[in-house]
PDB file of C-alpha atoms in Angstrom:
ATOM      1  CA  MET A1123      -8.910 -23.827  22.557  1.00 87.00           C
ATOM      2  CA  SER A1124      -6.351 -24.991  25.140  1.00 87.00           C
ATOM      3  CA  TYR A1125      -3.366 -22.935  26.376  1.00 87.00           C
ATOM      4  CA  HIS A1126      -4.980 -19.563  25.720  1.00 92.00           C
ATOM      5  CA  THR A1127      -4.183 -16.261  27.398  1.00 93.00           C
ATOM      6  CA  VAL A1128      -5.926 -12.924  26.888  1.00 93.00           C
ATOM      7  CA  ASP A1129      -3.249 -11.895  24.378  1.00 93.00           C
ATOM      8  CA  SER A1130      -3.344 -15.162  22.421  1.00 94.00           C
ATOM      9  CA  LEU A1131      -7.150 -14.990  22.247  1.00 92.00           C
ATOM     10  CA  LYS A1132      -6.929 -11.476  20.820  1.00 91.00           C
ATOM     11  CA  GLN A1133      -4.337 -12.645  18.292  1.00 93.00           C
ATOM     12  CA  LEU A1134      -6.505 -15.614  17.304  1.00 92.00           C
ATOM     13  CA  ILE A1135      -9.484 -13.359  16.584  1.00 88.00           C
ATOM     14  CA  GLU A1136      -7.284 -11.037  14.509  1.00 90.00           C
ATOM     15  CA  ILE A1137      -5.925 -13.966  12.461  1.00 91.00           C
ATOM     16  CA  ILE A1138      -9.435 -15.214  11.678  1.00 88.00           C
ATOM     17  CA  PHE A1139     -10.972 -11.844  10.813  1.00 82.00           C
ATOM     18  CA  ASN A1140      -7.981 -10.525   8.831  1.00 86.00           C
ATOM     19  CA  LYS A1141      -7.649 -13.570   6.570  1.00 88.00           C
ATOM     20  CA  PRO A1142      -6.179 -12.519   3.191  1.00 88.00           C
ATOM     21  CA  LYS A1143      -8.457 -12.910   0.192  1.00 78.00           C
ATOM     22  CA  LYS A1144      -5.864 -13.683  -2.480  1.00 76.00           C
ATOM     23  CA  LYS A1145      -5.333 -17.455  -2.809  1.00 87.00           C
ATOM     24  CA  MET A1146      -4.461 -17.781   0.891  1.00 93.00           C
ATOM     25  CA  ASP A1147      -5.834 -20.121   3.568  1.00 94.00           C
ATOM     26  CA  ILE A1148      -5.672 -20.157   7.345  1.00 95.00           C
ATOM     27  CA  CYS A1149      -3.546 -23.289   7.748  1.00 96.00           C
ATOM     28  CA  HIS A1150      -3.057 -25.526  10.773  1.00 96.00           C
ATOM     29  CA  VAL A1151       0.636 -26.110  11.458  1.00 96.00           C
ATOM     30  CA  TYR A1152      -0.136 -29.323  13.320  1.00 94.00           C
ATOM     31  CA  PRO A1153      -3.200 -30.887  11.632  1.00 93.00           C
ATOM     32  CA  VAL A1154      -6.568 -31.079  13.353  1.00 90.00           C
ATOM     33  CA  LYS A1155      -6.844 -34.708  12.228  1.00 84.00           C
ATOM     34  CA  GLY A1156      -3.442 -35.854  13.436  1.00 77.00           C
ATOM     35  CA  LYS A1157      -2.702 -39.519  14.093  1.00 79.00           C
ATOM     36  CA  ASP A1158      -2.158 -39.399  17.867  1.00 85.00           C
ATOM     37  CA  CYS A1159      -2.627 -35.687  18.571  1.00 90.00           C
ATOM     38  CA  ILE A1160      -4.994 -32.923  17.573  1.00 92.00           C
ATOM     39  CA  GLY A1161      -3.924 -29.453  16.410  1.00 93.00           C
ATOM     40  CA  LEU A1162      -5.271 -26.579  18.492  1.00 94.00           C
ATOM     41  CA  LEU A1163      -7.101 -23.405  17.514  1.00 94.00           C
ATOM     42  CA  HIS A1164      -4.235 -21.218  18.707  1.00 96.00           C
ATOM     43  CA  PRO A1165      -2.099 -18.469  17.074  1.00 96.00           C
ATOM     44  CA  LEU A1166       0.966 -20.702  17.309  1.00 96.00           C
ATOM     45  CA  ASN A1167      -0.835 -23.403  15.352  1.00 97.00           C
ATOM     46  CA  LEU A1168      -2.302 -21.145  12.663  1.00 97.00           C
ATOM     47  CA  VAL A1169      -0.509 -19.431   9.783  1.00 97.00           C
ATOM     48  CA  TYR A1170      -1.581 -17.911   6.491  1.00 97.00           C
ATOM     49  CA  GLY A1171      -0.450 -20.064   3.580  1.00 96.00           C
ATOM     50  CA  ASP A1172      -0.857 -20.458  -0.168  1.00 95.00           C
ATOM     51  CA  SER A1173      -4.058 -22.404  -0.949  1.00 94.00           C
ATOM     52  CA  ASP A1174      -2.376 -24.730  -3.461  1.00 93.00           C
ATOM     53  CA  HIS A1175       0.489 -25.516  -1.080  1.00 93.00           C
ATOM     54  CA  ASN A1176      -2.015 -26.167   1.697  1.00 93.00           C
ATOM     55  CA  LYS A1177      -3.925 -28.717  -0.401  1.00 93.00           C
ATOM     56  CA  LYS A1178      -0.697 -30.547  -1.274  1.00 92.00           C
ATOM     57  CA  ASN A1179       0.440 -30.559   2.354  1.00 90.00           C
ATOM     58  CA  GLY A1180      -2.753 -32.235   3.573  1.00 88.00           C
ATOM     59  CA  ASN A1181      -2.446 -33.625   7.119  1.00 89.00           C
ATOM     60  CA  LYS A1182       1.342 -33.750   7.242  1.00 90.00           C
ATOM     61  CA  ALA A1183       3.097 -32.640  10.434  1.00 89.00           C
ATOM     62  CA  PHE A1184       6.774 -31.758  10.783  1.00 90.00           C
ATOM     63  CA  GLY A1185       9.001 -31.789  13.867  1.00 80.00           C
ATOM     64  CA  GLY A1186       7.693 -30.119  16.989  1.00 82.00           C
ATOM     65  CA  ALA A1187       6.059 -27.203  15.184  1.00 93.00           C
ATOM     66  CA  GLY A1188       2.626 -25.932  16.144  1.00 93.00           C
ATOM     67  CA  TYR A1189       0.410 -26.350  19.206  1.00 91.00           C
ATOM     68  CA  TYR A1190      -1.324 -29.658  19.845  1.00 92.00           C
ATOM     69  CA  ILE A1191      -2.510 -32.024  22.561  1.00 91.00           C
ATOM     70  CA  ASP A1192      -2.676 -35.804  22.787  1.00 91.00           C
ATOM     71  CA  LYS A1193      -6.067 -37.237  21.872  1.00 88.00           C
ATOM     72  CA  SER A1194      -6.132 -39.031  25.228  1.00 88.00           C
ATOM     73  CA  GLU A1195      -6.463 -35.606  26.910  1.00 89.00           C
ATOM     74  CA  LEU A1196      -9.759 -34.838  25.145  1.00 84.00           C
ATOM     75  CA  LYS A1197     -12.867 -34.878  27.348  1.00 88.00           C
ATOM     76  CA  ALA A1198     -16.345 -35.747  26.093  1.00 86.00           C
ATOM     77  CA  LYS A1199     -18.002 -32.856  27.963  1.00 88.00           C
ATOM     78  CA  TRP A1200     -16.199 -30.323  25.729  1.00 86.00           C
ATOM     79  CA  ARG A1201     -17.078 -32.089  22.479  1.00 86.00           C
ATOM     80  CA  VAL A1202     -18.573 -29.855  19.747  1.00 86.00           C
ATOM     81  CA  THR A1203     -20.730 -31.458  17.050  1.00 87.00           C
ATOM     82  CA  VAL A1204     -21.998 -30.211  13.688  1.00 83.00           C
ATOM     83  CA  LYS A1205     -25.611 -30.296  14.927  1.00 86.00           C
ATOM     84  CA  MET A1206     -24.931 -28.003  17.903  1.00 86.00           C
ATOM     85  CA  LYS A1207     -26.477 -24.539  17.817  1.00 85.00           C
ATOM     86  CA  ASP A1208     -24.263 -21.462  18.046  1.00 79.00           C
ATOM     87  CA  LYS A1209     -25.656 -20.593  21.475  1.00 82.00           C
ATOM     88  CA  THR A1210     -24.709 -24.012  22.851  1.00 87.00           C
ATOM     89  CA  ILE A1211     -21.174 -23.751  21.459  1.00 86.00           C
ATOM     90  CA  LEU A1212     -20.756 -20.262  22.908  1.00 83.00           C
ATOM     91  CA  ARG A1213     -21.818 -21.492  26.356  1.00 88.00           C
ATOM     92  CA  LEU A1214     -19.269 -24.309  26.145  1.00 89.00           C
ATOM     93  CA  LEU A1215     -16.553 -21.837  25.159  1.00 88.00           C
ATOM     94  CA  GLU A1216     -17.488 -19.552  28.031  1.00 89.00           C
ATOM     95  CA  LYS A1217     -17.165 -22.406  30.529  1.00 91.00           C
ATOM     96  CA  PHE A1218     -13.964 -23.789  28.999  1.00 91.00           C
ATOM     97  CA  LEU A1219     -12.093 -20.478  28.758  1.00 91.00           C
ATOM     98  CA  GLY A1220     -13.380 -19.203  32.107  1.00 92.00           C
ATOM     99  CA  SER A1221     -11.433 -16.223  33.460  1.00 92.00           C
ATOM    100  CA  VAL A1222      -9.453 -15.870  30.203  1.00 92.00           C
ATOM    101  CA  LEU A1223     -12.642 -14.940  28.341  1.00 88.00           C
ATOM    102  CA  THR A1224     -13.862 -12.740  31.201  1.00 90.00           C
ATOM    103  CA  ASP A1225     -10.561 -10.840  31.289  1.00 91.00           C
ATOM    104  CA  TYR A1226     -10.546 -10.576  27.494  1.00 87.00           C
ATOM    105  CA  VAL A1227     -14.013  -8.979  27.383  1.00 85.00           C
ATOM    106  CA  ARG A1228     -13.012  -6.617  30.196  1.00 88.00           C
ATOM    107  CA  LYS A1229      -9.837  -5.550  28.364  1.00 87.00           C
ATOM    108  CA  TYR A1230     -11.305  -5.571  24.852  1.00 82.00           C
ATOM    109  CA  PRO A1231     -15.056  -4.806  25.093  1.00 77.00           C
ATOM    110  CA  VAL A1232     -16.959  -6.650  22.393  1.00 64.00           C
ATOM    111  CA  LYS A1233     -18.907  -4.319  20.118  1.00 62.00           C
ATOM    112  CA  ILE A1234     -22.164  -5.518  18.597  1.00 59.00           C
ATOM    113  CA  SER A1235     -21.515  -6.014  14.887  1.00 67.00           C
ATOM    114  CA  GLY A1236     -23.732  -4.537  12.186  1.00 76.00           C
ATOM    115  CA  ARG A1237     -24.808  -8.071  11.269  1.00 80.00           C
ATOM    116  CA  ILE A1238     -26.060  -8.814  14.803  1.00 84.00           C
ATOM    117  CA  LYS A1239     -27.904  -5.482  14.901  1.00 85.00           C
ATOM    118  CA  LEU A1240     -29.523  -6.331  11.563  1.00 86.00           C
ATOM    119  CA  ILE A1241     -30.723  -9.709  12.865  1.00 89.00           C
ATOM    120  CA  ASP A1242     -32.137  -8.025  16.005  1.00 88.00           C
ATOM    121  CA  GLU A1243     -34.025  -5.499  13.840  1.00 90.00           C
ATOM    122  CA  ILE A1244     -35.508  -8.239  11.620  1.00 91.00           C
ATOM    123  CA  ILE A1245     -36.773 -10.191  14.651  1.00 90.00           C
ATOM    124  CA  LYS A1246     -38.459  -7.026  16.000  1.00 91.00           C
ATOM    125  CA  LEU A1247     -40.033  -6.228  12.615  1.00 91.00           C
ATOM    126  CA  ASP A1248     -41.180  -9.812  11.956  1.00 90.00           C
ATOM    127  CA  LYS A1249     -44.627  -9.911  13.586  1.00 88.00           C
ATOM    128  CA  SER A1250     -45.463 -13.276  11.999  1.00 87.00           C
ATOM    129  CA  GLY A1251     -42.573 -15.120  13.659  1.00 86.00           C
ATOM    130  CA  LYS A1252     -41.393 -16.395  10.280  1.00 86.00           C
ATOM    131  CA  TYR A1253     -37.727 -15.775  11.059  1.00 88.00           C
ATOM    132  CA  THR A1254     -35.719 -17.113  14.001  1.00 87.00           C
ATOM    133  CA  ARG A1255     -32.274 -16.079  15.183  1.00 84.00           C
ATOM    134  CA  ASP A1256     -30.850 -19.485  14.288  1.00 80.00           C
ATOM    135  CA  SER A1257     -32.228 -19.373  10.735  1.00 82.00           C
ATOM    136  CA  LEU A1258     -31.054 -15.787  10.188  1.00 85.00           C
ATOM    137  CA  THR A1259     -27.475 -16.546  11.228  1.00 80.00           C
ATOM    138  CA  GLU A1260     -27.204 -18.858   8.187  1.00 74.00           C
ATOM    139  CA  ILE A1261     -28.148 -16.069   5.741  1.00 79.00           C
ATOM    140  CA  PRO A1262     -25.465 -13.810   4.152  1.00 71.00           C
ATOM    141  CA  SER A1263     -25.513 -10.109   5.077  1.00 73.00           C
ATOM    142  CA  ILE A1264     -26.859  -9.106   1.649  1.00 67.00           C
ATOM    143  CA  GLY A1265     -29.806 -11.457   2.235  1.00 74.00           C
ATOM    144  CA  LEU A1266     -30.444 -10.013   5.690  1.00 80.00           C
ATOM    145  CA  SER A1267     -30.572  -6.511   4.213  1.00 81.00           C
ATOM    146  CA  ALA A1268     -33.121  -7.685   1.640  1.00 77.00           C
ATOM    147  CA  ILE A1269     -35.296  -9.307   4.345  1.00 85.00           C
ATOM    148  CA  LYS A1270     -35.285  -6.119   6.414  1.00 85.00           C
ATOM    149  CA  ALA A1271     -36.176  -4.066   3.346  1.00 82.00           C
ATOM    150  CA  GLU A1272     -39.063  -6.430   2.539  1.00 81.00           C
ATOM    151  CA  LEU A1273     -40.403  -6.164   6.091  1.00 86.00           C
ATOM    152  CA  CYS A1274     -40.188  -2.372   5.801  1.00 86.00           C
ATOM    153  CA  GLY A1275     -41.919  -2.414   2.402  1.00 77.00           C
ATOM    154  CA  VAL A1276     -38.861  -1.194   0.505  1.00 68.00           C
ATOM    155  CA  THR A1277     -37.365  -2.681  -2.692  1.00 57.00           C
ATOM    156  CA  MET A1278     -33.575  -2.827  -2.700  1.00 53.00           C
ATOM    157  CA  ASN A1279     -31.357  -2.896  -5.787  1.00 51.00           C
ATOM    158  CA  GLY A1280     -28.131  -1.472  -7.167  1.00 48.00           C
ATOM    159  CA  PHE A1281     -25.822  -2.758  -4.409  1.00 43.00           C
ATOM    160  CA  TYR A1282     -22.122  -2.077  -4.855  1.00 37.00           C
ATOM    161  CA  PHE A1283     -19.440  -3.595  -2.666  1.00 39.00           C
ATOM    162  CA  PRO A1284     -15.934  -2.192  -3.321  1.00 41.00           C
ATOM    163  CA  PRO A1285     -13.455  -5.050  -3.736  1.00 44.00           C
ATOM    164  CA  LYS A1286     -10.911  -5.582  -1.002  1.00 46.00           C
ATOM    165  CA  LYS A1287      -7.362  -4.827  -2.031  1.00 56.00           C
ATOM    166  CA  ASN A1288      -5.285  -7.963  -2.490  1.00 71.00           C
ATOM    167  CA  ARG A1289      -1.989  -7.865  -0.621  1.00 84.00           C
ATOM    168  CA  SER A1290       1.208  -9.416  -1.896  1.00 91.00           C
ATOM    169  CA  ARG A1291       1.616 -12.986  -0.669  1.00 94.00           C
ATOM    170  CA  VAL A1292       5.320 -12.267  -0.176  1.00 96.00           C
ATOM    171  CA  LEU A1293       4.465  -9.516   2.340  1.00 96.00           C
ATOM    172  CA  ILE A1294       2.036 -11.847   4.126  1.00 96.00           C
ATOM    173  CA  TYR A1295       4.675 -14.582   4.409  1.00 98.00           C
ATOM    174  CA  LEU A1296       7.165 -12.044   5.790  1.00 98.00           C
ATOM    175  CA  GLU A1297       4.682 -11.055   8.507  1.00 97.00           C
ATOM    176  CA  GLU A1298       3.995 -14.684   9.404  1.00 98.00           C
ATOM    177  CA  LEU A1299       7.687 -15.630   9.568  1.00 98.00           C
ATOM    178  CA  SER A1300       8.344 -12.588  11.759  1.00 98.00           C
ATOM    179  CA  ARG A1301       5.427 -13.505  14.080  1.00 97.00           C
ATOM    180  CA  ILE A1302       6.444 -17.143  14.538  1.00 97.00           C
ATOM    181  CA  ALA A1303      10.137 -16.248  14.940  1.00 97.00           C
ATOM    182  CA  LYS A1304       9.127 -13.879  17.761  1.00 97.00           C
ATOM    183  CA  ASP A1305       6.432 -15.919  19.538  1.00 96.00           C
ATOM    184  CA  ALA A1306       7.497 -19.555  19.066  1.00 95.00           C
ATOM    185  CA  GLU A1307      10.416 -21.390  20.667  1.00 94.00           C
ATOM    186  CA  GLY A1308      13.176 -23.818  19.757  1.00 94.00           C
ATOM    187  CA  GLU A1309      14.310 -24.887  16.298  1.00 96.00           C
ATOM    188  CA  TRP A1310      11.051 -23.830  14.658  1.00 96.00           C
ATOM    189  CA  ALA A1311      11.524 -20.211  15.760  1.00 97.00           C
ATOM    190  CA  LYS A1312      15.200 -20.249  14.711  1.00 97.00           C
ATOM    191  CA  ASN A1313      14.346 -21.597  11.266  1.00 97.00           C
ATOM    192  CA  CYS A1314      11.657 -18.945  10.784  1.00 98.00           C
ATOM    193  CA  LYS A1315      14.150 -16.239  11.753  1.00 98.00           C
ATOM    194  CA  PHE A1316      16.645 -17.547   9.172  1.00 98.00           C
ATOM    195  CA  THR A1317      14.020 -17.933   6.427  1.00 98.00           C
ATOM    196  CA  LEU A1318      12.766 -14.415   7.191  1.00 98.00           C
ATOM    197  CA  ARG A1319      16.203 -13.055   6.249  1.00 98.00           C
ATOM    198  CA  ILE A1320      16.229 -15.083   3.020  1.00 98.00           C
ATOM    199  CA  LEU A1321      12.748 -13.862   2.082  1.00 98.00           C
ATOM    200  CA  LEU A1322      13.633 -10.243   2.903  1.00 98.00           C
ATOM    201  CA  ALA A1323      16.612 -10.444   0.548  1.00 97.00           C
ATOM    202  CA  GLY A1324      14.435 -11.991  -2.144  1.00 97.00           C
ATOM    203  CA  ALA A1325      11.677  -9.417  -1.620  1.00 97.00           C
ATOM    204  CA  ALA A1326      14.214  -6.593  -1.943  1.00 96.00           C
ATOM    205  CA  ALA A1327      15.257  -8.002  -5.327  1.00 96.00           C
ATOM    206  CA  LEU A1328      11.660  -8.521  -6.478  1.00 96.00           C
ATOM    207  CA  SER A1329      10.693  -4.984  -5.393  1.00 95.00           C
ATOM    208  CA  LYS A1330      12.853  -3.572  -8.196  1.00 93.00           C
ATOM    209  CA  THR A1331      10.572  -5.058 -10.848  1.00 88.00           C
ATOM    210  CA  PRO A1332       7.672  -3.023 -12.276  1.00 84.00           C
ATOM    211  CA  ASP A1333       5.186  -5.740 -11.236  1.00 75.00           C
ATOM    212  CA  GLN A1334       5.972  -5.587  -7.503  1.00 79.00           C
ATOM    213  CA  PRO A1335       6.076  -1.941  -6.284  1.00 83.00           C
ATOM    214  CA  GLU A1336       4.120  -2.901  -3.135  1.00 89.00           C
ATOM    215  CA  LEU A1337       7.143  -4.880  -1.940  1.00 92.00           C
ATOM    216  CA  LEU A1338       8.839  -1.569  -1.187  1.00 93.00           C
ATOM    217  CA  ASP A1339       6.728  -1.700   1.994  1.00 93.00           C
ATOM    218  CA  ILE A1340       9.337  -4.078   3.456  1.00 95.00           C
ATOM    219  CA  TYR A1341      11.590  -1.147   4.341  1.00 95.00           C
ATOM    220  CA  LYS A1342       8.886   0.491   6.447  1.00 93.00           C
ATOM    221  CA  ALA A1343       7.632  -2.749   8.008  1.00 93.00           C
ATOM    222  CA  HIS A1344      10.991  -4.410   8.748  1.00 95.00           C
ATOM    223  CA  GLY A1345      13.334  -1.412   9.066  1.00 94.00           C
ATOM    224  CA  LYS A1346      17.034  -2.192   9.387  1.00 95.00           C
ATOM    225  CA  LYS A1347      16.464  -5.902   8.792  1.00 95.00           C
ATOM    226  CA  ALA A1348      15.262  -5.084   5.274  1.00 96.00           C
ATOM    227  CA  MET A1349      17.606  -2.151   4.599  1.00 96.00           C
ATOM    228  CA  ARG A1350      20.647  -4.428   4.649  1.00 96.00           C
ATOM    229  CA  TYR A1351      19.317  -6.037   1.446  1.00 96.00           C
ATOM    230  CA  LYS A1352      18.395  -2.814  -0.374  1.00 95.00           C
ATOM    231  CA  GLN A1353      21.176  -3.293  -2.951  1.00 96.00           C
ATOM    232  CA  THR A1354      19.942  -6.776  -3.901  1.00 96.00           C
ATOM    233  CA  THR A1355      18.449  -7.282  -7.361  1.00 96.00           C
ATOM    234  CA  LEU A1356      17.580 -10.163  -9.670  1.00 96.00           C
ATOM    235  CA  ARG A1357      20.386 -11.508 -11.831  1.00 95.00           C
ATOM    236  CA  ASN A1358      17.939 -12.193 -14.635  1.00 95.00           C
ATOM    237  CA  ALA A1359      14.501 -10.554 -14.904  1.00 91.00           C
ATOM    238  CA  SER A1360      13.149 -13.605 -16.737  1.00 93.00           C
ATOM    239  CA  GLU A1361      13.617 -15.577 -13.485  1.00 94.00           C
ATOM    240  CA  TYR A1362      11.150 -13.300 -11.666  1.00 94.00           C
ATOM    241  CA  SER A1363       8.207 -15.729 -11.419  1.00 94.00           C
ATOM    242  CA  LYS A1364      10.384 -18.753 -10.728  1.00 96.00           C
ATOM    243  CA  SER A1365      12.340 -17.061  -7.926  1.00 96.00           C
ATOM    244  CA  LYS A1366       9.185 -15.631  -6.340  1.00 96.00           C
ATOM    245  CA  ALA A1367       7.436 -19.025  -6.368  1.00 96.00           C
ATOM    246  CA  PHE A1368      10.536 -20.674  -4.883  1.00 97.00           C
ATOM    247  CA  LEU A1369      10.677 -18.160  -2.021  1.00 97.00           C
ATOM    248  CA  MET A1370       6.981 -18.545  -1.187  1.00 97.00           C
ATOM    249  CA  PHE A1371       7.196 -22.341  -1.251  1.00 97.00           C
ATOM    250  CA  GLN A1372      10.158 -22.301   1.158  1.00 98.00           C
ATOM    251  CA  ALA A1373       8.363 -19.836   3.459  1.00 98.00           C
ATOM    252  CA  TYR A1374       5.285 -22.091   3.568  1.00 97.00           C
ATOM    253  CA  ASP A1375       7.357 -25.172   4.411  1.00 97.00           C
ATOM    254  CA  CYS A1376       9.283 -23.355   7.136  1.00 98.00           C
ATOM    255  CA  LEU A1377       6.096 -22.023   8.754  1.00 97.00           C
ATOM    256  CA  HIS A1378       4.820 -25.598   8.925  1.00 97.00           C
ATOM    257  CA  GLY A1379       7.949 -26.832  10.685  1.00 96.00           C
ATOM    258  CA  LYS A1380       9.644 -28.583   7.783  1.00 95.00           C
ATOM    259  CA  GLU A1381      13.420 -28.927   8.149  1.00 93.00           C
ATOM    260  CA  VAL A1382      15.251 -25.970   6.595  1.00 95.00           C
ATOM    261  CA  ASP A1383      18.221 -26.654   4.322  1.00 96.00           C
ATOM    262  CA  LYS A1384      20.109 -23.425   5.001  1.00 96.00           C
ATOM    263  CA  GLY A1385      22.868 -24.193   2.509  1.00 97.00           C
ATOM    264  CA  MET A1386      20.345 -24.811  -0.267  1.00 97.00           C
ATOM    265  CA  LEU A1387      18.419 -21.635   0.564  1.00 97.00           C
ATOM    266  CA  LYS A1388      21.518 -19.447   0.551  1.00 96.00           C
ATOM    267  CA  GLY A1389      22.808 -21.087  -2.625  1.00 97.00           C
ATOM    268  CA  THR A1390      19.511 -20.686  -4.485  1.00 97.00           C
ATOM    269  CA  LEU A1391      19.164 -17.069  -3.347  1.00 97.00           C
ATOM    270  CA  HIS A1392      22.669 -16.395  -4.692  1.00 96.00           C
ATOM    271  CA  LYS A1393      21.689 -18.094  -7.969  1.00 96.00           C
ATOM    272  CA  TYR A1394      18.729 -15.748  -8.460  1.00 97.00           C
ATOM    273  CA  THR A1395      20.089 -12.473  -7.029  1.00 97.00           C
ATOM    274  CA  ARG A1396      23.154 -10.245  -6.994  1.00 96.00           C
ATOM    275  CA  LEU A1397      24.279  -7.004  -5.359  1.00 94.00           C
ATOM    276  CA  ILE A1398      24.146  -3.704  -7.197  1.00 89.00           C
ATOM    277  CA  LYS A1399      27.426  -1.809  -7.040  1.00 78.00           C
ATOM    278  CA  ASP A1400      27.141   1.620  -5.428  1.00 65.00           C
ATOM    279  CA  ASN A1401      28.461   3.445  -8.496  1.00 50.00           C
ATOM    280  CA  SER A1402      26.208   1.691 -10.993  1.00 46.00           C
ATOM    281  CA  SER A1403      22.604   2.130 -12.017  1.00 41.00           C
ATOM    282  CA  PHE A1404      20.273  -0.693 -12.977  1.00 40.00           C
ATOM    283  CA  SER A1405      16.697  -0.736 -14.172  1.00 40.00           C
ATOM    284  CA  ILE A1406      14.482  -3.446 -15.581  1.00 39.00           C
ATOM    285  CA  ALA A1407      11.377  -1.285 -15.848  1.00 40.00           C
ATOM    286  CA  SER A1408      11.346  -1.724 -19.627  1.00 34.00           C
ATOM    287  CA  ILE A1409      11.505  -5.534 -19.451  1.00 35.00           C
ATOM    288  CA  SER A1410       8.246  -7.468 -19.701  1.00 40.00           C
ATOM    289  CA  LEU A1411       7.883 -10.196 -17.082  1.00 41.00           C
ATOM    290  CA  LYS A1412       4.789 -11.791 -18.604  1.00 44.00           C
ATOM    291  CA  GLY A1413       5.043 -15.432 -19.579  1.00 43.00           C
ATOM    292  CA  CYS A1414       7.832 -16.280 -17.132  1.00 44.00           C
ATOM    293  CA  SER A1415       7.742 -19.908 -16.032  1.00 39.00           C
ATOM    294  CA  GLU A1416       6.598 -20.728 -12.498  1.00 38.00           C
ATOM    295  CA  TYR A1417       8.827 -22.617 -10.065  1.00 41.00           C
ATOM    296  CA  SER A1418       7.716 -26.130  -9.222  1.00 42.00           C
ATOM    297  CA  PRO A1419       9.098 -27.994  -6.165  1.00 45.00           C
ATOM    298  CA  ASN A1420       9.096 -31.166  -8.258  1.00 45.00           C
ATOM    299  CA  GLU A1421      11.206 -29.589 -10.985  1.00 42.00           C
ATOM    300  CA  THR A1422      14.589 -31.190 -11.688  1.00 35.00           C
TER     301      THR A1422
END
């Protein structure tokens, strides 16, 4: 939790609570279990990334990307263990962050969540003392609702939770590249800015397929940066899955600080896409994209 400001703390909380549901992880750019350093819980060391890519990447670190400190700087008094209770950890955080946390709470008042209210209500209703705050924090919300209902003498059934809408991973990668390009420094930021342009061009081409209408959101989210690629389309609709997988793999690597081969990226983008002439019309709405082969970074 080093190097935090009020703004970075707010951003960190947003990253954690807005984690995408669709095959995406919150990834550490510089690994927590690094050889000589330890990756920090900081917005500039966290990015959303494909779950499969994250597993393959493991504890690899590239260049100077991410936020980290040398292990020699760690102090025993701030050590957090698995056996520590939430209250103890929160007290440590309060002491460590100091005025940053105080200013954050003043600027962004913390509202009591429905889950905390539910736990408070159960403790008040539980005259036998069967439930403790620590034990209740381990129980899912659905379980807490059932416990409250039992204490009130009510039987609960027929729950329905509407599924969260899955967002396109391409859109998520675009947001992450844009964030790091803006907030980071040095070669890492420059590479993310370049890869953002490549991914915007690829997204513009993919948006013309019947399977990816949500990618049209790039024009609203990225404005003029995206509009310059509006005439880009796929050369071959059968390359849809392969080109999409290639773009996402390159975005993941760039976000983790891996060296960017700009010539290769531009060449591969040109291989998969072309420009539509102003006086021509083109549609692939009638072409089925099912069964297209996926791109593999190990493919020859």
